[in-house]
mmCIF file of C-alpha atoms in Angstrom:
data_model
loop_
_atom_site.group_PDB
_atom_site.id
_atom_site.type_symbol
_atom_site.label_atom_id
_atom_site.label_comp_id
_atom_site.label_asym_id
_atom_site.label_seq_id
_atom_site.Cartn_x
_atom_site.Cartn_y
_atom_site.Cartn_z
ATOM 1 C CA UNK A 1 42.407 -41.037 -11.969
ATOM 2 C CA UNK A 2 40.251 -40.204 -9.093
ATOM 3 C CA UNK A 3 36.179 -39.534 -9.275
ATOM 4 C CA UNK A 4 34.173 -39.138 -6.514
ATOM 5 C CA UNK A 5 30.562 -40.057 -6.598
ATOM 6 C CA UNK A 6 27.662 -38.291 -4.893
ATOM 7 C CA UNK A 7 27.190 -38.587 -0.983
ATOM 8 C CA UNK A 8 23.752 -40.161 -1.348
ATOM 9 C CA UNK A 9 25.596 -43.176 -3.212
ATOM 10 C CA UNK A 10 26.653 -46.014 -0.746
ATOM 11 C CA UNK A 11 30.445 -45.579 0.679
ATOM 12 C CA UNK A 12 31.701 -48.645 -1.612
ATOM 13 C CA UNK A 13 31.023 -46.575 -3.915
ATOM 14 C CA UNK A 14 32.038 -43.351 -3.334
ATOM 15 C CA UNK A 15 35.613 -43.244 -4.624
ATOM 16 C CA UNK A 16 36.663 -44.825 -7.947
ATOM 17 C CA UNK A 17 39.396 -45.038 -10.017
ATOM 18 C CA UNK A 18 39.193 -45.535 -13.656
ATOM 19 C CA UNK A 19 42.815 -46.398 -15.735
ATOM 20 C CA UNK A 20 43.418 -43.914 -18.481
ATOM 21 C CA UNK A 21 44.257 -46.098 -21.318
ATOM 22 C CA UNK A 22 40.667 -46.885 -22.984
ATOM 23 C CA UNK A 23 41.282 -47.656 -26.684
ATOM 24 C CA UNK A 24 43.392 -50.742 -25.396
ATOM 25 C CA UNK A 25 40.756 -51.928 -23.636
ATOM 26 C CA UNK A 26 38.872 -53.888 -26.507
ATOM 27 C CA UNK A 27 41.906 -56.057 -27.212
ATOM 28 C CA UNK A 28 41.385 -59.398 -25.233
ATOM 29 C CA UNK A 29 44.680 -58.760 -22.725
ATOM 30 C CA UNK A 30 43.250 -55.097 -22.125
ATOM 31 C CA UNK A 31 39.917 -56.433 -20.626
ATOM 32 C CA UNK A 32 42.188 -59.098 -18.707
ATOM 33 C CA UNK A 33 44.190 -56.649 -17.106
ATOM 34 C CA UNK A 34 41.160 -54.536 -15.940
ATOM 35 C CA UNK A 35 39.363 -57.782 -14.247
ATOM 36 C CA UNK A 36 42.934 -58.595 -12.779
ATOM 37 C CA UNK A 37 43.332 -55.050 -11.664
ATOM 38 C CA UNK A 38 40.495 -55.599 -8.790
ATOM 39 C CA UNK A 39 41.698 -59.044 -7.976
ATOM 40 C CA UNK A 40 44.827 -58.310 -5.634
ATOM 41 C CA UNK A 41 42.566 -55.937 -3.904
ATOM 42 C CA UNK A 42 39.636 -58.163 -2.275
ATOM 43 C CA UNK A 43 42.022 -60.591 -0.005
ATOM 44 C CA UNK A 44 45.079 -59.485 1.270
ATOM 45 C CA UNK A 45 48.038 -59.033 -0.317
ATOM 46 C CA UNK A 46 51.386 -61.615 0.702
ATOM 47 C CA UNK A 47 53.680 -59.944 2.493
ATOM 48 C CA UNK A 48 51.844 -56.999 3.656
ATOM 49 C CA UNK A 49 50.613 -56.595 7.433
ATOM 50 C CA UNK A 50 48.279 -53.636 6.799
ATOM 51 C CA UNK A 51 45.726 -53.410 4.157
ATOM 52 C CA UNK A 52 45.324 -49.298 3.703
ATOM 53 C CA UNK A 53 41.872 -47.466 4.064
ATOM 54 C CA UNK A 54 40.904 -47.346 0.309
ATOM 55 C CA UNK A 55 40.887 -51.493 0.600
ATOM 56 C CA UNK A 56 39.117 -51.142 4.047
ATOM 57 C CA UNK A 57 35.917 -52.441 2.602
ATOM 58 C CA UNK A 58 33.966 -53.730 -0.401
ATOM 59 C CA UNK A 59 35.893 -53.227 -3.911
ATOM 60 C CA UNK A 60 33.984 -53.748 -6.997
ATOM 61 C CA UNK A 61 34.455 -53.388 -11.072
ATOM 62 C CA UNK A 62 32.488 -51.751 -13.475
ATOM 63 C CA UNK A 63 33.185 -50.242 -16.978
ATOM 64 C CA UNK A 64 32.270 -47.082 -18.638
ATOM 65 C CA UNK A 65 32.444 -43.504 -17.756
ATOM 66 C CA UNK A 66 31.735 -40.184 -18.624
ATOM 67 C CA UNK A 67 34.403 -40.763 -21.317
ATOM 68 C CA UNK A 68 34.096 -43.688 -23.186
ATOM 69 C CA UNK A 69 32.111 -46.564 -22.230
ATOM 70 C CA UNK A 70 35.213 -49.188 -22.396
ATOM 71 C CA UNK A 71 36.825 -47.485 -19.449
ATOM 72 C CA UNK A 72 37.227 -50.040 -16.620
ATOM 73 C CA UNK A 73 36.676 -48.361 -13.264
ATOM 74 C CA UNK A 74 37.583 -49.989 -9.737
ATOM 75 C CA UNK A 75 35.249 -48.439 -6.930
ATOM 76 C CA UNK A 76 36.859 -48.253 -3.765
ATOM 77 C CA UNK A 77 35.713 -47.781 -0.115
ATOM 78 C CA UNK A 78 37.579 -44.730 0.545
ATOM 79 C CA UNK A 79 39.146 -41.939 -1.859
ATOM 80 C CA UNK A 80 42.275 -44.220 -3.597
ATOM 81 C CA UNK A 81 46.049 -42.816 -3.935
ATOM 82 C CA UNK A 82 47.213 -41.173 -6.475
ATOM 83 C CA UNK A 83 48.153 -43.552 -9.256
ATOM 84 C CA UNK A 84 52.051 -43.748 -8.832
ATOM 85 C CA UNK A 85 51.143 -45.033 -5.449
ATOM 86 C CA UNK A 86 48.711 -47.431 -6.660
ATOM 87 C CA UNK A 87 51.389 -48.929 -9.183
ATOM 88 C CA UNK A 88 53.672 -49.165 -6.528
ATOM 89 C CA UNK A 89 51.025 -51.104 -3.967
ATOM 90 C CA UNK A 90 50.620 -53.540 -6.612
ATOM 91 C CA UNK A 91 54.646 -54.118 -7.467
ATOM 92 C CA UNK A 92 54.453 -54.504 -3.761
ATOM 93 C CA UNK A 93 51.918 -57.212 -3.195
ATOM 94 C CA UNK A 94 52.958 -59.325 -6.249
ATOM 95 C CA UNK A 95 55.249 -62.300 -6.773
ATOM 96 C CA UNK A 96 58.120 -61.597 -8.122
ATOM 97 C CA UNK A 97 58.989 -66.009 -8.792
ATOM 98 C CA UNK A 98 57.014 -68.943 -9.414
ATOM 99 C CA UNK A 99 57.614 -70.112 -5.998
ATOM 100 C CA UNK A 100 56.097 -67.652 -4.181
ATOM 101 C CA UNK A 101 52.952 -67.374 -6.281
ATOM 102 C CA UNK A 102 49.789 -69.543 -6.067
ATOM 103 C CA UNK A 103 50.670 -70.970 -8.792
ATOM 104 C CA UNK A 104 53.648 -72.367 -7.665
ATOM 105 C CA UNK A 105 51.837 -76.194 -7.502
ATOM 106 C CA UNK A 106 50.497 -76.627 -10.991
ATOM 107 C CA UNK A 107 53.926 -75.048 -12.655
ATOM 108 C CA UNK A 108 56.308 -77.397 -10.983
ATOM 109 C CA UNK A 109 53.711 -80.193 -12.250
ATOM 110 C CA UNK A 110 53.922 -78.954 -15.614
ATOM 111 C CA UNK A 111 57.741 -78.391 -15.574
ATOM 112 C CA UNK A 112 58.308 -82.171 -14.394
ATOM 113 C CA UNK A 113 55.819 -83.037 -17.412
ATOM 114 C CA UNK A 114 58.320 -81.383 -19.929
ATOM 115 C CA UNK A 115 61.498 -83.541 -20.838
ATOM 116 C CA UNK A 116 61.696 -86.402 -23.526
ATOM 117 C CA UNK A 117 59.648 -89.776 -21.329
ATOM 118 C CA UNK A 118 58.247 -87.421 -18.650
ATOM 119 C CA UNK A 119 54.692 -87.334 -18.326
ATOM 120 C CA UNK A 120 52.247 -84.707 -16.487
ATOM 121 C CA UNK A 121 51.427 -86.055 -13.122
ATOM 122 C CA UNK A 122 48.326 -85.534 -10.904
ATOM 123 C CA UNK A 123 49.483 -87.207 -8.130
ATOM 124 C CA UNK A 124 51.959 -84.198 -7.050
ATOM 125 C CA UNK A 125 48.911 -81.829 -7.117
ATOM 126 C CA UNK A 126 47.164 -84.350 -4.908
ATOM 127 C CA UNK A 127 50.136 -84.618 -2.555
ATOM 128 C CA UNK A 128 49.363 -81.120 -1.511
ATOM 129 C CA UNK A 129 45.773 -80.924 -1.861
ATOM 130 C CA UNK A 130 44.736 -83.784 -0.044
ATOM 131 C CA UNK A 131 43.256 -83.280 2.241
ATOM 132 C CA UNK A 132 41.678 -79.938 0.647
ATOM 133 C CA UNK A 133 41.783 -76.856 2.990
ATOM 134 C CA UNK A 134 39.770 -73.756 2.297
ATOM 135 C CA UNK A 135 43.565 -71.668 2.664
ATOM 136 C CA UNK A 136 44.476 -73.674 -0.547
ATOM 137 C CA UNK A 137 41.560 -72.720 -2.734
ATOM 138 C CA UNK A 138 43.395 -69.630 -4.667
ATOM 139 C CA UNK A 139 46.257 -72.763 -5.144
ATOM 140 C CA UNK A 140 43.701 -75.248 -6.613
ATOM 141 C CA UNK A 141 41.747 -72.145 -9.285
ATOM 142 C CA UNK A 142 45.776 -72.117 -10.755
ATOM 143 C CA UNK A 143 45.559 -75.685 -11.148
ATOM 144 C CA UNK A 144 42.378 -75.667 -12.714
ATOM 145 C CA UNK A 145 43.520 -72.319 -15.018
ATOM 146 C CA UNK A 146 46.880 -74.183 -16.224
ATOM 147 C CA UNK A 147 45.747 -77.682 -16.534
ATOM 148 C CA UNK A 148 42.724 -80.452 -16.461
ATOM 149 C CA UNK A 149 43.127 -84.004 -14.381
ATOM 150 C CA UNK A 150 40.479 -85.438 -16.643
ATOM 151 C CA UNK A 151 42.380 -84.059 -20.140
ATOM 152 C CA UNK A 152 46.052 -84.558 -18.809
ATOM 153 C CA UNK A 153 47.545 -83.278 -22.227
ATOM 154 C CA UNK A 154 45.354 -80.800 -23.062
ATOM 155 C CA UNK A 155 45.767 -77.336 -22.814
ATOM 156 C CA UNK A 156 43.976 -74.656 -21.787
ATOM 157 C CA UNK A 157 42.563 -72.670 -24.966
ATOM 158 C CA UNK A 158 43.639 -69.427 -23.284
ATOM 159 C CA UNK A 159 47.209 -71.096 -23.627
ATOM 160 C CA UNK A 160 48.367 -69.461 -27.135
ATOM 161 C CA UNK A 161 52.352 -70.541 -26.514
ATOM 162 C CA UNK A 162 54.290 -74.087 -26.277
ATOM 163 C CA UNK A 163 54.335 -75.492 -22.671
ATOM 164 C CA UNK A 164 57.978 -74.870 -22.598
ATOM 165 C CA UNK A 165 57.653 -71.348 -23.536
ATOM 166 C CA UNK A 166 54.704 -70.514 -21.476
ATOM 167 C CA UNK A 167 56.616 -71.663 -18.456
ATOM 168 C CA UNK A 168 59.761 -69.791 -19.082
ATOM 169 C CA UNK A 169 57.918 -66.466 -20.031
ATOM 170 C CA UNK A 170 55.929 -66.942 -16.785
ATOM 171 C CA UNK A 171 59.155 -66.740 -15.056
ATOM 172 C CA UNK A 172 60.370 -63.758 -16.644
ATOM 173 C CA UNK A 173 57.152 -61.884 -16.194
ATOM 174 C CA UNK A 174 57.161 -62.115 -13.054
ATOM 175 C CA UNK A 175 60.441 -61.076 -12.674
ATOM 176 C CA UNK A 176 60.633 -58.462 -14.345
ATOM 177 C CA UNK A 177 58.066 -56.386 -13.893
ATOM 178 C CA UNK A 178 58.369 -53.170 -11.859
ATOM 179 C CA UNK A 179 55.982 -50.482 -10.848
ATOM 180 C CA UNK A 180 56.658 -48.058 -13.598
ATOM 181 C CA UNK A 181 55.686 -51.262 -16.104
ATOM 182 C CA UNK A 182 52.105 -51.067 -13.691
ATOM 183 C CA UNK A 183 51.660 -47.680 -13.976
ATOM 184 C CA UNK A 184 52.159 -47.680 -17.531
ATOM 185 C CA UNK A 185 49.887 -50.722 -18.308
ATOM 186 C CA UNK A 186 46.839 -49.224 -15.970
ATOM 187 C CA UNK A 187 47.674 -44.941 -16.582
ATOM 188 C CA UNK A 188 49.276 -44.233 -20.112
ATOM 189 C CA UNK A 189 47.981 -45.025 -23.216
ATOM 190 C CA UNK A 190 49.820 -48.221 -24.635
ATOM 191 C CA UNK A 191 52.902 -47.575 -26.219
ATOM 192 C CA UNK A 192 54.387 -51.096 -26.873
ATOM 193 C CA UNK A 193 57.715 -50.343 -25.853
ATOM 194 C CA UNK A 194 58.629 -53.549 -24.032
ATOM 195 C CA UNK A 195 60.283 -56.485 -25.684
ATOM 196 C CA UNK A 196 58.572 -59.469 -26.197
ATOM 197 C CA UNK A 197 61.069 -61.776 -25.730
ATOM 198 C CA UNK A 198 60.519 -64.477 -23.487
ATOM 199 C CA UNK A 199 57.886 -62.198 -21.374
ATOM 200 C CA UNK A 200 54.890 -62.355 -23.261
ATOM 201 C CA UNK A 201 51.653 -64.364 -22.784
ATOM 202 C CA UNK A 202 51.305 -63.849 -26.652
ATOM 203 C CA UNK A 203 47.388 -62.517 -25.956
ATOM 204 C CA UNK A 204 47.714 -59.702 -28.112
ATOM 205 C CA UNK A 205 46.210 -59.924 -31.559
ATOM 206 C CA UNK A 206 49.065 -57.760 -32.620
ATOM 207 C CA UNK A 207 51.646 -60.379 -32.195
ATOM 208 C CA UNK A 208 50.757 -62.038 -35.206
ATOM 209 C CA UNK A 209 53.815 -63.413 -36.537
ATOM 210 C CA UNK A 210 52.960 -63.575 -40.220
ATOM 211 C CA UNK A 211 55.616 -62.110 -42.570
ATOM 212 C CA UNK A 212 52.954 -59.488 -44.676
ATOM 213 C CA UNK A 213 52.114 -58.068 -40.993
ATOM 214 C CA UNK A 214 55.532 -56.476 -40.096
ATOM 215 C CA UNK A 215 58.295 -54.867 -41.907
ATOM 216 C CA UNK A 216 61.045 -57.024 -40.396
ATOM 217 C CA UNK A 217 61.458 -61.617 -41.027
ATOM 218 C CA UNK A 218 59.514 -62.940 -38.187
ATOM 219 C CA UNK A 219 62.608 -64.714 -37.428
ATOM 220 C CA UNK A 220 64.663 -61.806 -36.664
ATOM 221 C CA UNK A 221 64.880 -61.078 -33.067
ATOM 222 C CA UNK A 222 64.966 -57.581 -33.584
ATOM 223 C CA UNK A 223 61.584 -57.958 -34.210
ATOM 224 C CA UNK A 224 60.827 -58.666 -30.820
ATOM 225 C CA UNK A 225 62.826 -55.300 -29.263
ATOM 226 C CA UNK A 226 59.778 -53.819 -28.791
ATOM 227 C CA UNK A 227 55.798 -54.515 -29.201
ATOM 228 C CA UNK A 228 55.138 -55.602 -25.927
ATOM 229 C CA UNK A 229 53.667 -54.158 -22.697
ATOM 230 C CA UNK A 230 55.402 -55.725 -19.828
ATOM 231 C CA UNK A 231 52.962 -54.578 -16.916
ATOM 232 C CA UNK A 232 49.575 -55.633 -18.968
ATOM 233 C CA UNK A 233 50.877 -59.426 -19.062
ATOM 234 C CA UNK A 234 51.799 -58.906 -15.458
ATOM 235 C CA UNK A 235 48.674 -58.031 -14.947
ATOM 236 C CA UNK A 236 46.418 -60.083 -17.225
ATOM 237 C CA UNK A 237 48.283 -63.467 -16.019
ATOM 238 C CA UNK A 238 46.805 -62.513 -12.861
ATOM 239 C CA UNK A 239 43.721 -63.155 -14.289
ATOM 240 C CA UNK A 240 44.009 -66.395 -15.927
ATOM 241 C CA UNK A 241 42.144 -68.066 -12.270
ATOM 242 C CA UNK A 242 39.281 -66.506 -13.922
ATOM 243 C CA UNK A 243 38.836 -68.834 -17.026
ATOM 244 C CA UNK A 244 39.330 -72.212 -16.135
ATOM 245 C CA UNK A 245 39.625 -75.483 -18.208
ATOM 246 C CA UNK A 246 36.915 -78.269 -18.143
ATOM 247 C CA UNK A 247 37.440 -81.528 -19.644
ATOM 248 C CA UNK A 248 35.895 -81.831 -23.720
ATOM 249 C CA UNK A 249 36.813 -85.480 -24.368
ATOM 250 C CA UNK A 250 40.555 -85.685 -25.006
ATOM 251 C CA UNK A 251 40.908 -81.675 -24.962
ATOM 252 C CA UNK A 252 39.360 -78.657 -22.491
ATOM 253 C CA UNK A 253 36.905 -75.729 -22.999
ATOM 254 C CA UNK A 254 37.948 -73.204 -21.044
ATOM 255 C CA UNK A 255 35.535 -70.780 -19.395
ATOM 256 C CA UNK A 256 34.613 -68.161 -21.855
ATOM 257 C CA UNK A 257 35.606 -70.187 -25.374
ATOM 258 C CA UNK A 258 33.319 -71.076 -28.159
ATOM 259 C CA UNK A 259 34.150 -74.327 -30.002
ATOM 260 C CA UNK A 260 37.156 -76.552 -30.053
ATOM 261 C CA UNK A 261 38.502 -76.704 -33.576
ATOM 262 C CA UNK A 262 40.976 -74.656 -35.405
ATOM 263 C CA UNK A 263 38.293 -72.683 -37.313
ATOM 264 C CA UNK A 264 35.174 -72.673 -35.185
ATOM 265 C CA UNK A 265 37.053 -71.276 -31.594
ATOM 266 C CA UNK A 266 36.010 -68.055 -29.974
ATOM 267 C CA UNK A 267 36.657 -66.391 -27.140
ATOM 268 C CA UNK A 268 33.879 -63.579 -25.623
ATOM 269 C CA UNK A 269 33.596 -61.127 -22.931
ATOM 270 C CA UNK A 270 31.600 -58.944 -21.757
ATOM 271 C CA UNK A 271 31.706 -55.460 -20.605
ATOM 272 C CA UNK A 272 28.825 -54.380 -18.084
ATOM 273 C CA UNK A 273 27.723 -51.253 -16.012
ATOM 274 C CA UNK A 274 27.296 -52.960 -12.513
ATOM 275 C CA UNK A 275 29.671 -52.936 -9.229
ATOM 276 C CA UNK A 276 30.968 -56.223 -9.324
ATOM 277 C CA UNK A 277 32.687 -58.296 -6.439
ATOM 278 C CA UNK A 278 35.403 -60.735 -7.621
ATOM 279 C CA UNK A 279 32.948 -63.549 -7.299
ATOM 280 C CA UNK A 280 29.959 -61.495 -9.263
ATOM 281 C CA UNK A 281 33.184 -61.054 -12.044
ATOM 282 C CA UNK A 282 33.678 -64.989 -12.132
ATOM 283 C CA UNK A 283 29.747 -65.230 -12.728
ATOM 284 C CA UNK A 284 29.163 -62.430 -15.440
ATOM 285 C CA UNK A 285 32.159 -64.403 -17.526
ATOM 286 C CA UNK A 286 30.424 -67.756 -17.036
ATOM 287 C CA UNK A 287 26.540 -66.774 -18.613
ATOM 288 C CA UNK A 288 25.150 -69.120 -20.519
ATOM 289 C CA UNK A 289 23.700 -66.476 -23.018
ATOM 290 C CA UNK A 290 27.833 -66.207 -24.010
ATOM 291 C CA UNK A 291 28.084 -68.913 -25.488
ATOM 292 C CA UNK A 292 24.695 -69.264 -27.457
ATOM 293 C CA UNK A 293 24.673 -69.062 -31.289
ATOM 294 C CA UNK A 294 23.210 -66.386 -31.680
ATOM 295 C CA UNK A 295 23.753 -64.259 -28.446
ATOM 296 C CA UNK A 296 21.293 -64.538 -25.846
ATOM 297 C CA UNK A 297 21.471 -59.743 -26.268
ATOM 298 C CA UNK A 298 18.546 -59.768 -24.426
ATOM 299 C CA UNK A 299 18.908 -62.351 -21.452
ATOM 300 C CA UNK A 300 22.850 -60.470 -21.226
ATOM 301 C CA UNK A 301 21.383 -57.158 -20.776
ATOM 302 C CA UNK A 302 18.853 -58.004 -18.192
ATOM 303 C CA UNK A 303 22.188 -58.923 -16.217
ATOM 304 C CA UNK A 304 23.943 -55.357 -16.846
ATOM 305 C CA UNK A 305 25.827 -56.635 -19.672
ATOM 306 C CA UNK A 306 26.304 -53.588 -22.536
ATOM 307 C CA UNK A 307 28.616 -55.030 -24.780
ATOM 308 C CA UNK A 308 30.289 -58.009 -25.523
ATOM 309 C CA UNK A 309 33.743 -58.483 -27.598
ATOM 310 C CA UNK A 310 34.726 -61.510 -29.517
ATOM 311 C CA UNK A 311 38.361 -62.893 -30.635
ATOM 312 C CA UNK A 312 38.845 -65.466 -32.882
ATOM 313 C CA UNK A 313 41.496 -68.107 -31.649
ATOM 314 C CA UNK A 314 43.403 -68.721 -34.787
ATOM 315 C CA UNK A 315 46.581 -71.036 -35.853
ATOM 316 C CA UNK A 316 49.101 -69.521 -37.823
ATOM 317 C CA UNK A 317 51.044 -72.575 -38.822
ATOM 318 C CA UNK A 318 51.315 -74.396 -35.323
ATOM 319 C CA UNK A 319 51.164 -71.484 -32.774
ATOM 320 C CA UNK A 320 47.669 -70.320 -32.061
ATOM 321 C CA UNK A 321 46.337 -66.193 -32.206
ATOM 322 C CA UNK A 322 43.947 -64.031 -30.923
ATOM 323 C CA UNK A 323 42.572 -61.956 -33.570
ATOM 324 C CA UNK A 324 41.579 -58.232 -33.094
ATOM 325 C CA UNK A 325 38.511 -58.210 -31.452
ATOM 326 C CA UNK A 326 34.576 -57.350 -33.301
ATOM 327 C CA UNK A 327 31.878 -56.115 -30.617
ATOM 328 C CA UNK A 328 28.871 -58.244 -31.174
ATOM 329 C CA UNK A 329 26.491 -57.042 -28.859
#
């Protein structure tokens, strides 16, 4: 939805546009579709020659509005389209296979890595990356998102599905999504009405798979007809550059995570009330009052920060779980 600001504000912020869906935006693949949602819109878009007025300039995120402070609202340098036309810009400028996606490098890696004797190999990143040129960088944050040189088995602790899985739902995600999933994910409220098979990033809390938390066997694939929102994994894969894995010994922290065991592993985020670039998105995530026991509240606010969420990265047998989400700040 549209909202235009007062003429005294500067032009980047003049026009805004704020998604519609706001109770979904506390679960953890809510707040990654929002960040995601700015993303396509600061360079340009593969495949098309004219960026249109309302990306002429600078494009920033905020949350909160006169509604409810979880909205996420993208400011815009010029009044934006209406939101069927937004949807559709986006189906537009994204990939619809692995191959033509940045992330194209760091899949086929991880694909050669998968058979019985096969082992992840480097040197096929490094093939393409060396030398390193500045037009590769958005290649080399996917590499960094879906895998660590220094931890060669380890996965990222945003990575809640087998390798194999991950992969193959990756595929399909991208595949299948259309504008109306877009418009759906960013407009409607959330009505779960995709199926989750083999197109899901699994980063909703529910998609627990424990028998006492749905009425049908976990087993059943009828169970996975429906629960899913197609578009807001389109979306939120988008932002997985944002959170990438360092090396922790023999396993990764990846940006935003608290601990590295089974019981002790959290993942926070923050909302705030500031215009943020891309770049000023990629900083707020990485404060080093996130990740203090207890929250640094006050050293967070003094950088715009008004709430912060935390989900507890759980196993249920072998497959990890995000729980639902408790605001601690």
């Amino acid at each position: 939805m549209g909202r235009t600001r007062s003429r005294s504000s500067p032009p980047w912020e003049r026009s805004s546009l704020a998604t519609s869906c706001r109770a979904r935006r506390r679960v953890p693949i809510g707040s990654a579709v929002a960040l995601r949602a700015s993303l396509p819109l600061v360079p340009a878009v593969p495949g098309q020659a004219a960026r249109p007025d309302w990306l002429g300039g600078r494009v920033t995120l905020s949350w909160g509005d006169a509604t409810s402070p979880n909205v996420p609202v993208l400011h815009l340098p010029a009044p934006p389209p209406a939101t069927v036309a937004f949807a559709d810009f986006l189906a537009a400028g994204l990939a619809k296979r692995v191959e033509d996606h940045s992330a194209a490098w760091v899949v086929r890696m991880l694909e050669l890595g998968l058979p019985k004797g096969a082992a992840r190999d480097f040197a096929s990143i490094a093939r393409h990356a060396v030398p390193p040129r500045p037009e590769d960088r958005h290649r080399l944050d996917w590499v960094t998102a879906l895998s660590c040189e220094s931890a060669i088995d380890a996965d990222s602790q945003l990575q809640t599905v087998r390798c194999d899985y991950l992969l193959g739902n990756i595929r399909s995600v991208m595949h299948r999504t259309g504008a109306g999933h877009l418009h759906r994910a960013l407009f409607a409220p959330w009505d779960y009405g995709d199926s989750l098979n083999n197109q899901s990033l699994h980063w909703e809390p529910s998609e627990d798979r424990r028998h006492a938390y749905q009425w049908l066997v976990p087993t059943n694939s009828r169970s996975r007809e429906t629960g899913g929102m197609l578009g807001a994994n389109r979306l939120a894969l988008e932002a997985w550059p944002l959170f990438p894995s360092f090396p922790d010994g023999d396993r990764v922290r990846t940006r935003g995570f608290r601990g590295n065991r089974a019981a002790s592993t959290f993942w926070l985020w923050p909302l705030w009330d500031s215009c943020l670039t891309a770049d000023g998105v990629t900083s707020m995530l990485s404060l080093r009052g996130l990740q203090a026991d207890p929250l640094g509240a006050d050293s967070l606010r003094g950088f715009g920060v008004v709430s912060v969420f935390r989900s507890q990265r759980i196993l249920v047998g072998k497959t990890p779980n995000l729980t639902p989400p408790d605001r601690v700040i």
